[in-house]
Short mmCIF file of C-alpha atoms in Angstrom, two decimals:
data_model
loop_
_atom_site.label_atom_id
_atom_site.label_comp_id
_atom_site.label_asym_id
_atom_site.label_seq_id
_atom_site.Cartn_x
_atom_site.Cartn_y
_atom_site.Cartn_z
CA MET A 851 -208.43 186.46 169.21
CA ARG A 852 -207.31 184.25 172.04
CA LEU A 853 -210.69 182.51 172.23
CA ALA A 854 -210.50 181.40 168.62
CA SER A 855 -206.90 180.27 169.02
CA ALA A 856 -207.88 178.14 172.02
CA LEU A 857 -210.84 176.65 170.17
CA VAL A 858 -208.74 175.87 167.10
CA ALA A 859 -206.00 174.29 169.21
CA ALA A 860 -208.57 172.17 171.04
CA ALA A 861 -209.97 171.01 167.71
CA GLY A 862 -206.49 169.86 166.67
CA THR A 863 -206.51 171.76 163.38
CA ASP A 864 -205.82 175.21 161.98
CA ALA A 865 -208.40 178.00 161.69
CA ALA A 866 -208.63 177.88 157.89
CA SER A 867 -209.28 174.13 157.81
CA TRP A 868 -211.83 174.29 160.60
CA LEU A 869 -213.66 177.19 158.95
CA GLN A 870 -213.71 175.34 155.64
CA ASP A 871 -215.09 172.20 157.26
CA LEU A 872 -217.88 174.10 159.05
CA CYS A 873 -218.75 175.98 155.87
CA LEU A 874 -218.91 172.82 153.76
CA ARG A 875 -221.24 171.20 156.29
CA GLY A 876 -223.46 174.29 156.25
CA LEU A 877 -223.39 174.46 152.46
CA TRP A 878 -224.59 170.87 152.23
CA GLN A 879 -227.40 171.54 154.70
CA ARG A 880 -228.57 174.92 153.42
CA TYR A 881 -228.34 174.78 149.62
CA PRO A 882 -230.54 172.74 147.28
CA ARG A 883 -228.62 170.25 145.17
CA GLU A 884 -229.37 172.10 141.92
CA HIS A 885 -227.54 175.20 143.26
CA TYR A 886 -224.77 173.37 145.10
CA ALA A 887 -222.05 173.65 142.42
CA ALA A 888 -222.44 177.41 142.00
CA ALA A 889 -222.62 177.93 145.76
CA LEU A 890 -219.48 175.82 146.26
CA LYS A 891 -217.60 177.93 143.72
CA GLN A 892 -218.61 181.12 145.56
CA LEU A 893 -217.70 179.59 148.92
CA GLU A 894 -214.24 178.60 147.68
CA HIS A 895 -213.67 182.17 146.43
CA GLU A 896 -214.77 183.70 149.74
CA LEU A 897 -212.66 181.27 151.78
CA ASP A 898 -209.62 182.23 149.68
CA VAL A 899 -210.26 185.93 150.39
CA VAL A 900 -210.92 185.41 154.11
CA THR A 901 -207.83 183.21 154.48
CA GLY A 902 -205.69 185.73 152.60
CA LEU A 903 -206.88 188.51 154.91
CA ASP A 904 -206.22 186.30 157.98
CA LEU A 905 -209.86 186.54 159.13
CA CYS A 906 -210.63 182.86 159.69
CA GLU A 907 -210.46 183.15 163.46
CA PHE A 908 -212.78 186.17 163.34
CA PHE A 909 -215.46 184.14 161.54
CA LEU A 910 -214.98 181.24 163.96
CA VAL A 911 -215.49 183.52 166.96
CA VAL A 912 -218.60 185.10 165.43
CA HIS A 913 -219.89 181.61 164.67
CA GLU A 914 -219.37 180.53 168.30
CA VAL A 915 -221.08 183.65 169.68
CA THR A 916 -224.08 183.44 167.34
CA SER A 917 -224.44 179.69 167.94
CA PHE A 918 -224.51 180.33 171.68
CA ALA A 919 -227.08 183.10 171.25
CA ARG A 920 -229.31 180.97 169.00
CA ASN A 921 -229.12 177.96 171.31
CA ASN A 922 -230.00 180.08 174.35
CA GLY A 923 -232.86 182.11 172.86
CA ILE A 924 -230.85 185.33 172.68
CA ARG A 925 -231.78 187.57 169.76
CA TYR A 926 -229.01 188.69 167.43
CA ALA A 927 -228.61 189.98 163.89
CA GLY A 928 -225.80 189.50 161.40
CA ARG A 929 -224.74 192.95 160.24
CA GLY A 930 -221.93 194.61 158.35
CA SER A 931 -220.20 193.95 155.06
CA ALA A 932 -219.68 190.25 155.76
CA ALA A 933 -223.38 189.62 156.48
CA ASN A 934 -224.07 189.01 152.78
CA SER A 935 -221.31 186.44 152.48
CA ILE A 936 -221.97 182.79 151.77
CA ILE A 937 -219.59 182.02 154.65
CA ALA A 938 -221.88 183.81 157.13
CA TYR A 939 -224.90 182.00 155.67
CA CYS A 940 -223.26 178.56 155.77
CA LEU A 941 -222.17 179.11 159.37
CA GLY A 942 -225.68 180.15 160.39
CA ILE A 943 -224.54 183.66 161.32
CA THR A 944 -227.18 184.99 158.92
CA THR A 945 -230.35 183.39 157.59
#
């Protein structure tokens, strides 16, 4: 995951903190206020699991790739076991 490591280093933070920040921004934008507390609780749980499994850089790379695709009109689909995660939704990997 050299790409993610370079991106994280350039951001001046660690992968877990950067992923959390991006997810919190997405949570604020994508969830209605009446569901925010429950969604935040789920996000915190998922971030704990992802951090414990050392997958933060993976999600950051997928986020970068899907953002590039979306911004350049390239079709893509979020698939796999992580596609139903609130992390993927907050990052815009899935809709």
